[in-house]
Short mmCIF file of C-alpha atoms in Angstrom, two decimals:
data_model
loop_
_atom_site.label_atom_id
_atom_site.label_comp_id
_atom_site.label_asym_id
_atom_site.label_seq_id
_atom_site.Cartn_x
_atom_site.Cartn_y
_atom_site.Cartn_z
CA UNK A 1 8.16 4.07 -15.89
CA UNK A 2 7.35 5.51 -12.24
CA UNK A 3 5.28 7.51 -10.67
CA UNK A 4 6.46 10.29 -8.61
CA UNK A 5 4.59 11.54 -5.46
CA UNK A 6 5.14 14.70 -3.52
CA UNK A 7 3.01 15.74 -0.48
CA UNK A 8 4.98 18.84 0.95
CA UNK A 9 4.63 22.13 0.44
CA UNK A 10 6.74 24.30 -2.33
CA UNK A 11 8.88 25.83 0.68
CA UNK A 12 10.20 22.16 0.69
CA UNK A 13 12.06 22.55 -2.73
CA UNK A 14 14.94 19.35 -1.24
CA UNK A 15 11.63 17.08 -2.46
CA UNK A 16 11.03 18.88 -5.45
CA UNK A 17 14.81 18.63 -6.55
CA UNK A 18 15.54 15.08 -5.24
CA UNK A 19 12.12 13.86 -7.29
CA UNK A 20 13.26 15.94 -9.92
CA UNK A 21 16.47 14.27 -10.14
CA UNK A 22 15.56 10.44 -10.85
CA UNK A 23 12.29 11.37 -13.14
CA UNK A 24 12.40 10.41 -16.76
CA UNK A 25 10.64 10.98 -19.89
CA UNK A 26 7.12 9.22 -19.56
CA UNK A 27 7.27 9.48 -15.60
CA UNK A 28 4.48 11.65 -14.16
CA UNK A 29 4.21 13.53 -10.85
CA UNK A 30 1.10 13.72 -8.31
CA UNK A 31 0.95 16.15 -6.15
CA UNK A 32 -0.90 15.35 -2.74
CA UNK A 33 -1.54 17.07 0.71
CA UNK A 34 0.13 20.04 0.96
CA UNK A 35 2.23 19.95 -2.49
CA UNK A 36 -1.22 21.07 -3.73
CA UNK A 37 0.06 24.52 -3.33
CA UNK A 38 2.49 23.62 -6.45
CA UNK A 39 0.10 23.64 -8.23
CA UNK A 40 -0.25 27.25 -8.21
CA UNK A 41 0.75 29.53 -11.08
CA UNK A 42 3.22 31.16 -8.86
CA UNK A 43 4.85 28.17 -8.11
CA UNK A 44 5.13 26.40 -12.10
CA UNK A 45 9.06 27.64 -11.58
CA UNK A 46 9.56 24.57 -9.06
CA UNK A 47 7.45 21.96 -11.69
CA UNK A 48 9.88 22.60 -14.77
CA UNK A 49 12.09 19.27 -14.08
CA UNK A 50 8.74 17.50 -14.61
CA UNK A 51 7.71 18.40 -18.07
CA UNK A 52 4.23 19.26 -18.01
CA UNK A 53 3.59 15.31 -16.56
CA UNK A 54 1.90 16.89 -13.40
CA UNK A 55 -1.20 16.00 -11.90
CA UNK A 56 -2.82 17.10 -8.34
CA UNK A 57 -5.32 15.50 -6.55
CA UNK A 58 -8.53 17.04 -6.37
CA UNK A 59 -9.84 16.24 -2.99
CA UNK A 60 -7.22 17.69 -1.24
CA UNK A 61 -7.16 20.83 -3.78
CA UNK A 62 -10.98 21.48 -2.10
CA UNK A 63 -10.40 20.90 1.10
CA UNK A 64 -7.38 23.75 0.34
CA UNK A 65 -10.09 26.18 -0.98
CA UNK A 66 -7.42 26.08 -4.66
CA UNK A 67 -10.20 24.64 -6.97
CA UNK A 68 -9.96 27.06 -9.30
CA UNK A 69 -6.39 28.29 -8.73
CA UNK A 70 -4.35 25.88 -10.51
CA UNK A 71 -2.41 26.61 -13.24
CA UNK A 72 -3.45 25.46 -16.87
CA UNK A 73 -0.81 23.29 -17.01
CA UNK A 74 -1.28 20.72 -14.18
CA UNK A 75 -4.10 18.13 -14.85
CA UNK A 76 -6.62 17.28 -12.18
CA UNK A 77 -7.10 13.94 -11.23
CA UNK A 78 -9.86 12.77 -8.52
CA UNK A 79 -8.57 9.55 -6.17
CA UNK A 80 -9.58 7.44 -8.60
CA UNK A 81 -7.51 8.80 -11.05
CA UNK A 82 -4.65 8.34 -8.43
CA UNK A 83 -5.08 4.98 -8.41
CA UNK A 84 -4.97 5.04 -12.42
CA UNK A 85 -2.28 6.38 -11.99
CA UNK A 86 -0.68 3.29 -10.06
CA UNK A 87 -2.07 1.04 -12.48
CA UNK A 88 -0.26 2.66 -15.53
CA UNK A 89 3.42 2.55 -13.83
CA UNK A 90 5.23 -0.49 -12.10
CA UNK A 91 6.78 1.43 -9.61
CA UNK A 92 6.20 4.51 -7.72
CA UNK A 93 8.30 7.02 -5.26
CA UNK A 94 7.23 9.34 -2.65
CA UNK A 95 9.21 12.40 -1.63
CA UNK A 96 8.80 13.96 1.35
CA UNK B 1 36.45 0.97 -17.85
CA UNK B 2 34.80 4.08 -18.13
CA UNK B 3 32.36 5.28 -14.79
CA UNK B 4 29.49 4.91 -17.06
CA UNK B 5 30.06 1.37 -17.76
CA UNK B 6 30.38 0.68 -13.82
CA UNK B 7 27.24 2.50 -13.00
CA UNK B 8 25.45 0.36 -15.65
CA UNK B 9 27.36 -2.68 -14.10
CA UNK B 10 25.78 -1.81 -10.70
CA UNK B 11 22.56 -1.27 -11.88
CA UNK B 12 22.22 -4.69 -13.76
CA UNK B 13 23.26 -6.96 -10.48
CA UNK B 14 21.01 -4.78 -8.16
CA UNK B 15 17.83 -5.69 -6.25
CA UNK B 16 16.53 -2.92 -4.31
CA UNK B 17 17.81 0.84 -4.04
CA UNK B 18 17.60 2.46 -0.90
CA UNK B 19 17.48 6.01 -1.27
CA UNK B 20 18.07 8.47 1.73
CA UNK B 21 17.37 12.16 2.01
CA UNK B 22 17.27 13.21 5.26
CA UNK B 23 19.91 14.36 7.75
CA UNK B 24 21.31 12.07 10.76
CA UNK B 25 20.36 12.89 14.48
CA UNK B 26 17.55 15.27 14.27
CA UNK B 27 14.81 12.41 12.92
CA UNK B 28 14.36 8.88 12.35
CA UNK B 29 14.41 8.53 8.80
CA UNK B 30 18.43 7.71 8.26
CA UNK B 31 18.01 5.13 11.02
CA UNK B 32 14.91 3.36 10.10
CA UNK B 33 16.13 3.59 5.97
CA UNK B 34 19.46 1.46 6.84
CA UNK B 35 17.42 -0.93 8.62
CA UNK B 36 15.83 -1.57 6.06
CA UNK B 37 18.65 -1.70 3.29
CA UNK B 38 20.59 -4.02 6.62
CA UNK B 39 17.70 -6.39 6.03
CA UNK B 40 17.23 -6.43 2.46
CA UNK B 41 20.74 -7.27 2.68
CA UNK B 42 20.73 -9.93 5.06
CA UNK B 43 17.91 -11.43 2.67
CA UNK B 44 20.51 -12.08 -0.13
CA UNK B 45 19.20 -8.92 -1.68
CA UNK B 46 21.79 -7.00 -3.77
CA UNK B 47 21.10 -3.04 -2.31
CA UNK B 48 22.47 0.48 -3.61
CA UNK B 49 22.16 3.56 -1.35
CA UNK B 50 21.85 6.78 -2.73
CA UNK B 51 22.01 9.87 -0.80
CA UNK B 52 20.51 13.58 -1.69
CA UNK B 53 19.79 16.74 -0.61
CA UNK B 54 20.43 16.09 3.53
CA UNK B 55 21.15 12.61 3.16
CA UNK B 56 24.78 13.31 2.41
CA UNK B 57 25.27 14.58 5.45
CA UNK B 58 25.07 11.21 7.21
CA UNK B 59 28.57 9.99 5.35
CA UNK B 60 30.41 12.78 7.13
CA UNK B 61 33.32 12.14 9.42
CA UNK B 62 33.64 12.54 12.95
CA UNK B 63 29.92 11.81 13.90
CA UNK B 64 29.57 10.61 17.86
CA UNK B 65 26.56 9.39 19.66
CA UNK B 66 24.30 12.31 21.49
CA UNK B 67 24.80 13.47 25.09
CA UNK B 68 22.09 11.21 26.30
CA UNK B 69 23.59 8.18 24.15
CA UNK B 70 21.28 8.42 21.50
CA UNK B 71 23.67 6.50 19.28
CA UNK B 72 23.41 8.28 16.06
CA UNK B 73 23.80 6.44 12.33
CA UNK B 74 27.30 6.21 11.45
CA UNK B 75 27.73 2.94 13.75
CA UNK B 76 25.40 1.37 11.13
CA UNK B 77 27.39 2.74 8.22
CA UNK B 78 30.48 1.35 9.35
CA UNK B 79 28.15 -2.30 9.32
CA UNK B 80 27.42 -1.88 5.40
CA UNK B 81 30.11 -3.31 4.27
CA UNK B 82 30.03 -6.35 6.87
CA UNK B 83 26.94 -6.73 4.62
CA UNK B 84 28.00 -6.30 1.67
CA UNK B 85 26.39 -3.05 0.77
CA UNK B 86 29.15 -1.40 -1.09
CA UNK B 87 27.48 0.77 -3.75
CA UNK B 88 27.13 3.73 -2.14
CA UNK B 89 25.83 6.89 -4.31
CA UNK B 90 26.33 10.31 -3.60
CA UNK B 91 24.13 13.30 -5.18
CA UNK B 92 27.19 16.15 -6.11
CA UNK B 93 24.88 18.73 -6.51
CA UNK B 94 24.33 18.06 -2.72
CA UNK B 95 27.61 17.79 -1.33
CA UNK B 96 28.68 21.03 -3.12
CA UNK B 97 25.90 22.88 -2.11
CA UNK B 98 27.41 22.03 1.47
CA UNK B 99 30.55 22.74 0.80
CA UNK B 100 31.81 18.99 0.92
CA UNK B 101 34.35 16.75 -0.92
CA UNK B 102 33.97 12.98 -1.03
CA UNK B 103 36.89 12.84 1.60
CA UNK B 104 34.44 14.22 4.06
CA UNK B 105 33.05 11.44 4.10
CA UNK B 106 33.50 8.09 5.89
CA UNK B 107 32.96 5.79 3.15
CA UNK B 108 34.37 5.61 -0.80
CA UNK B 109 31.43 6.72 -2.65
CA UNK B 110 30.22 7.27 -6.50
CA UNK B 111 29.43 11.15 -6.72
CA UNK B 112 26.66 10.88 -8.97
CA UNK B 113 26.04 13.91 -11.52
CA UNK B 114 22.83 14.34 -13.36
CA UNK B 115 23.63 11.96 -16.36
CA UNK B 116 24.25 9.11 -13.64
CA UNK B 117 21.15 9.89 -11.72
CA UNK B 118 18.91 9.56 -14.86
CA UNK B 119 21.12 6.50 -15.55
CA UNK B 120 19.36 5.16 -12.00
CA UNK B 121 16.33 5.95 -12.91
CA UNK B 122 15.89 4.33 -15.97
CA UNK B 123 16.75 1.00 -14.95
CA UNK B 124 13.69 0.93 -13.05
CA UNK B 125 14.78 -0.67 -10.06
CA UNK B 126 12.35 -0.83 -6.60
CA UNK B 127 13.21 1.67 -4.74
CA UNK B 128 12.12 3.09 -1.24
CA UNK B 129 12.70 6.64 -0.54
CA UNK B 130 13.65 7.90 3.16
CA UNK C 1 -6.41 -6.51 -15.04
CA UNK C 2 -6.96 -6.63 -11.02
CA UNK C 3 -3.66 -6.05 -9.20
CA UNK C 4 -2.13 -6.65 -6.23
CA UNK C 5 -1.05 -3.57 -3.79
CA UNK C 6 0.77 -3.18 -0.67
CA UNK C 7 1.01 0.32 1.25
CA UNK C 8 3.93 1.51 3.17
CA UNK C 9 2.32 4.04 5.48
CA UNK C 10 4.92 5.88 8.13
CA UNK C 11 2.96 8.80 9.18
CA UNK C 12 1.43 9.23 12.57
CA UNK C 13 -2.63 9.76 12.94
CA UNK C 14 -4.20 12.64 13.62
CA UNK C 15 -0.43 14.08 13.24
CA UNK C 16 0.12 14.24 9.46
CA UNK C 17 -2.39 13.77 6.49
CA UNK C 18 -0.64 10.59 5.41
CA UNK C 19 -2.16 7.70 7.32
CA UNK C 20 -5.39 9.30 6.01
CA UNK C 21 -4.25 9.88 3.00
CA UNK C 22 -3.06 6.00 2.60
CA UNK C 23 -6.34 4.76 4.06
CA UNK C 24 -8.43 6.71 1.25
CA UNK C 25 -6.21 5.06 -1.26
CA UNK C 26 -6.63 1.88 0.10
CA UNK C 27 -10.19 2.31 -0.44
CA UNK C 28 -9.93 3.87 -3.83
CA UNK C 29 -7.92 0.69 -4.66
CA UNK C 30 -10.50 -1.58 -3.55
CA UNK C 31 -13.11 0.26 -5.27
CA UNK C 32 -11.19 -0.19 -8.59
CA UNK C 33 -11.39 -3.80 -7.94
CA UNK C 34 -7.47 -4.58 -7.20
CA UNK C 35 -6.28 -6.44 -3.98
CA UNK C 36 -5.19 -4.67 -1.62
CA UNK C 37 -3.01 -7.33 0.20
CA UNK C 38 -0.27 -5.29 2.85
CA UNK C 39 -0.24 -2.36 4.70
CA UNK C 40 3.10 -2.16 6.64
CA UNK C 41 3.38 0.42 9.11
CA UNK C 42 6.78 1.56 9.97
CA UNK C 43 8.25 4.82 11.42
CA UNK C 44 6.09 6.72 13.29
CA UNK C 45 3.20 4.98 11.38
CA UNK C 46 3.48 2.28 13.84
CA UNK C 47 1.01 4.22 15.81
CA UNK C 48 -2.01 3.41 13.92
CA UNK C 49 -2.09 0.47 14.81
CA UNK C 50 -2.69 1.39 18.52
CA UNK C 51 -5.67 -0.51 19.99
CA UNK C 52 -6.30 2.39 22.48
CA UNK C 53 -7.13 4.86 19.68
CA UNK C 54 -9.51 7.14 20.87
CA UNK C 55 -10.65 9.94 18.58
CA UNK C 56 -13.60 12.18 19.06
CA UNK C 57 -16.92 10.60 17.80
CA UNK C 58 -16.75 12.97 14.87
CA UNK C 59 -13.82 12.47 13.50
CA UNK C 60 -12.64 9.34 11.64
CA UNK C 61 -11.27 6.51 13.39
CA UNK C 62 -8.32 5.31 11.64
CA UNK C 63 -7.51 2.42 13.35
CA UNK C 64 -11.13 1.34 12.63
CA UNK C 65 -10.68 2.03 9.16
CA UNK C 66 -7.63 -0.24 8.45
CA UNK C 67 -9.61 -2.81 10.50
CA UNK C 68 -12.78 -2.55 8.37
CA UNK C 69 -9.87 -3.02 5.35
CA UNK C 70 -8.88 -6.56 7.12
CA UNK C 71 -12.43 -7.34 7.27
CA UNK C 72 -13.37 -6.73 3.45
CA UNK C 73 -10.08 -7.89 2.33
CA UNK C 74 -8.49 -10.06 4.15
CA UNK C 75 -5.75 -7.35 3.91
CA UNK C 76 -2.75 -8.08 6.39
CA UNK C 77 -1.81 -5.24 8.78
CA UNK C 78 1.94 -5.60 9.56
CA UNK C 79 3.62 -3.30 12.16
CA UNK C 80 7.26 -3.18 12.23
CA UNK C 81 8.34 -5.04 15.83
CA UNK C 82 11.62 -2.67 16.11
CA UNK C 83 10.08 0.41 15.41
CA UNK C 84 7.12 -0.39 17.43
CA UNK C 85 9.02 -1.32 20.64
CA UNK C 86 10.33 1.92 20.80
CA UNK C 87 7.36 4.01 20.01
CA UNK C 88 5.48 1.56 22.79
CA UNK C 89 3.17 -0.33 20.60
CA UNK C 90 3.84 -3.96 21.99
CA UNK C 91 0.84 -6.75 21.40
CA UNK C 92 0.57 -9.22 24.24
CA UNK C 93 3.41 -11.61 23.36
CA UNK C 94 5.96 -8.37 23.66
CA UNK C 95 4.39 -6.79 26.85
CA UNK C 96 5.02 -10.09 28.55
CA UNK C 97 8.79 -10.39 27.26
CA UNK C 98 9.46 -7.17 27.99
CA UNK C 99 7.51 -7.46 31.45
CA UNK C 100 5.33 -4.33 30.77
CA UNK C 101 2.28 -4.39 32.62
CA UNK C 102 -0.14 -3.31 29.46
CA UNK C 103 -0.26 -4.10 25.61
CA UNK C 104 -1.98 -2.38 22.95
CA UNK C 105 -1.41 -4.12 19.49
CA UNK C 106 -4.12 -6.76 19.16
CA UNK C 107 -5.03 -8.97 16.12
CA UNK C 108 -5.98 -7.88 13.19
CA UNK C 109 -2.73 -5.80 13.29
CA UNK C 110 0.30 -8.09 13.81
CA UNK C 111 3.80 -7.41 14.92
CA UNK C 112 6.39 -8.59 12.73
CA UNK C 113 9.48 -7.48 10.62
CA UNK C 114 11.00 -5.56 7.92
CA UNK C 115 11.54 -9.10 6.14
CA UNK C 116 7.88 -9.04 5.83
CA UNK C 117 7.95 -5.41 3.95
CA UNK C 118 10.65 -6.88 1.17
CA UNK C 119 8.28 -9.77 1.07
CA UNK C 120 5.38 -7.21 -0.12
CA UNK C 121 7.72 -5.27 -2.17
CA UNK C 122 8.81 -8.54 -4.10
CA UNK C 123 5.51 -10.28 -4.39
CA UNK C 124 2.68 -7.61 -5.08
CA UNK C 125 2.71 -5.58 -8.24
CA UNK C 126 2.11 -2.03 -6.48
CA UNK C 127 4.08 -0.47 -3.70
CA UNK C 128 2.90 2.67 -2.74
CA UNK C 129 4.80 4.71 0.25
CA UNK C 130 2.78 7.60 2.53
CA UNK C 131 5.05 9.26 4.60
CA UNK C 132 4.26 12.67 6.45
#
């Protein structure tokens, strides 16, 4: 199965649809850069296609100032869990 | 034979999917994505484009090159086939949200509906998104 | 079980977070104890492999960074020769076919082609793409 990165910003939703489009059951999603605003309760709307397989990446959460804003349902994963990530799917995809 | 069957035809013989989202002219990324499907192709590699969201907009008819020359993409559409890079995917969800039909476009594509996309992506071919 | 990686990286530095973002990964990757074996610059991520690269002292140096990668790894920097002609990033070889009168791609980043990024694709078991 793959995984799915996004780095834009929800006001990109062409990168959440296209992802959304060619991701399957036991595909996840990181979010990176500035699709750590996704991870917002305000934006969970835009995540349905993904099926609660959601992560975001810590570091650049902080450097946001959103630790503590993320919605329940999107796991937090620090760059090594990124690279776990990697490890667990063969292939991966990044929309931007 | 059904559609179905010739998607799942396609997706057996493949090598590499080339997937292109981005609209011709204004950036690099249609260019730079059929250069490297051209490649893969010249390499004996077996390549499927799929176009979404903007990407669709790089099939359509009647393209020219830019006032200064800049010579757009559709010159290196016209070269897929000379490489044998005939299956050609189109998102529908994208062309209708632009109002287009598949004979706005300068190629015979596959519209591809939902079902068929998820068909793509669980054969769990390499792909490279542009 | 250690893998192999490559990185397609095709953001500009100091532009977009993804060259950063690739090089952190890179390291990440290390760290976990794979091999990271290609990082293929293409688009406008060509330009971090500009020899000229001159950031202020406190800020990080990326080109330095993917060097230090070479160093520790052995890992190849490839730059895409077509996309780096246009963008100007020519090592000495080009400058002279081209008769330009300066280069600024020099060794441990090599010019070469998009053969080179199927190559990758085909023989490592990661691919991961950065793009701005």
């Amino acid at each position: 199965m793959a995984l799915h990165l996004i780095n834009r910003s929800p006001q990109a939703e062409a990168a959440y649809r296209d992802a959304g489009a060619l991701f399957v059951e036991g595909d996840d999603l990181l979010l990176i850069e500035d699709a750590c605003y996704a991870a917002l309760p305000a934006a969970a709307d835009l995540l349905t296609p993904f099926r609660g397989r959601v992560a975001v990446l810590d570091e650049d959460l902080q450097a946001r100032g959103l630790s503590g804003r993320v919605d329940a349902r999107v796991t937090i994963v620090d760059m090594t869990g990124f690279v776990t990530l990697t490890e667990k799917h063969d292939s991966a995809m990044s929309w931007f | 034979m059904t559609p179905s069957q010739s998607l799942a035809q396609d997706l057996a013989e493949l090598d590499l999917i080339v997937v292109l989202r981005h609209a011709p002219h204004g950036s690099q990324w249609v260019r730079e994505g059929l250069d490297v499907a051209l490649v893969a192709a010249a390499f004996g590699k077996r390549v499927a484009l799929l176009f979404q969201g903007d990407g669709v907009l790089s099939l359509l008819t009647g393209q020219q090159a830019g006032p200064l020359g800049q010579k757009g993409t559709h010159p290196q559409m016209a070269m897929l086939e000379m490489y044998d890079i005939e299956t050609l995917w189109v998102s529908g969800s994208a062309l209708a949200q632009r109002g287009l039909m598949p004979d706005d476009l300068m190629l015979p594509v596959r519209v591809m509906d939902v079902e068929d996309c998820r068909a793509v992506a669980h054969a769990q071919l390499p792909t490279l998104v542009f | 079980m250690a893998l192999t990686y490559a990185l397609l990286v095709q953001g500009a530095p100091y532009t977009h977070q993804a060259a950063l973002s690739a090089l952190r990964f890179g390291r990440a990757v290390v760290e976990r104890g794979h091999r990271l074996k290609t990082v293929f610059f293409y688009h406008d991520g060509v330009h971090n492999a500009s020899a000229l690269m001159t950031p202020p002292q406190d800020e990080v140096h990326l080109a330095e960074g993917w060097r230090s990668l070479h160093r520790g790894q052995g890992t190849e920097l490839l730059v895409c020769v077509a996309a780096g002609l246009r963008r100007g990033l020519l090592d000495e070889g080009e400058a002279s076919r081209h008769g330009q009168i300066a280069s600024n791609v020099a060794p441990p980043f090599e010019l070469t082609g998009l053969g080179q990024l199927l190559d990758a694709m085909e023989h490592h078991d990661r691919m991961l793409t950065f793009s701005p």
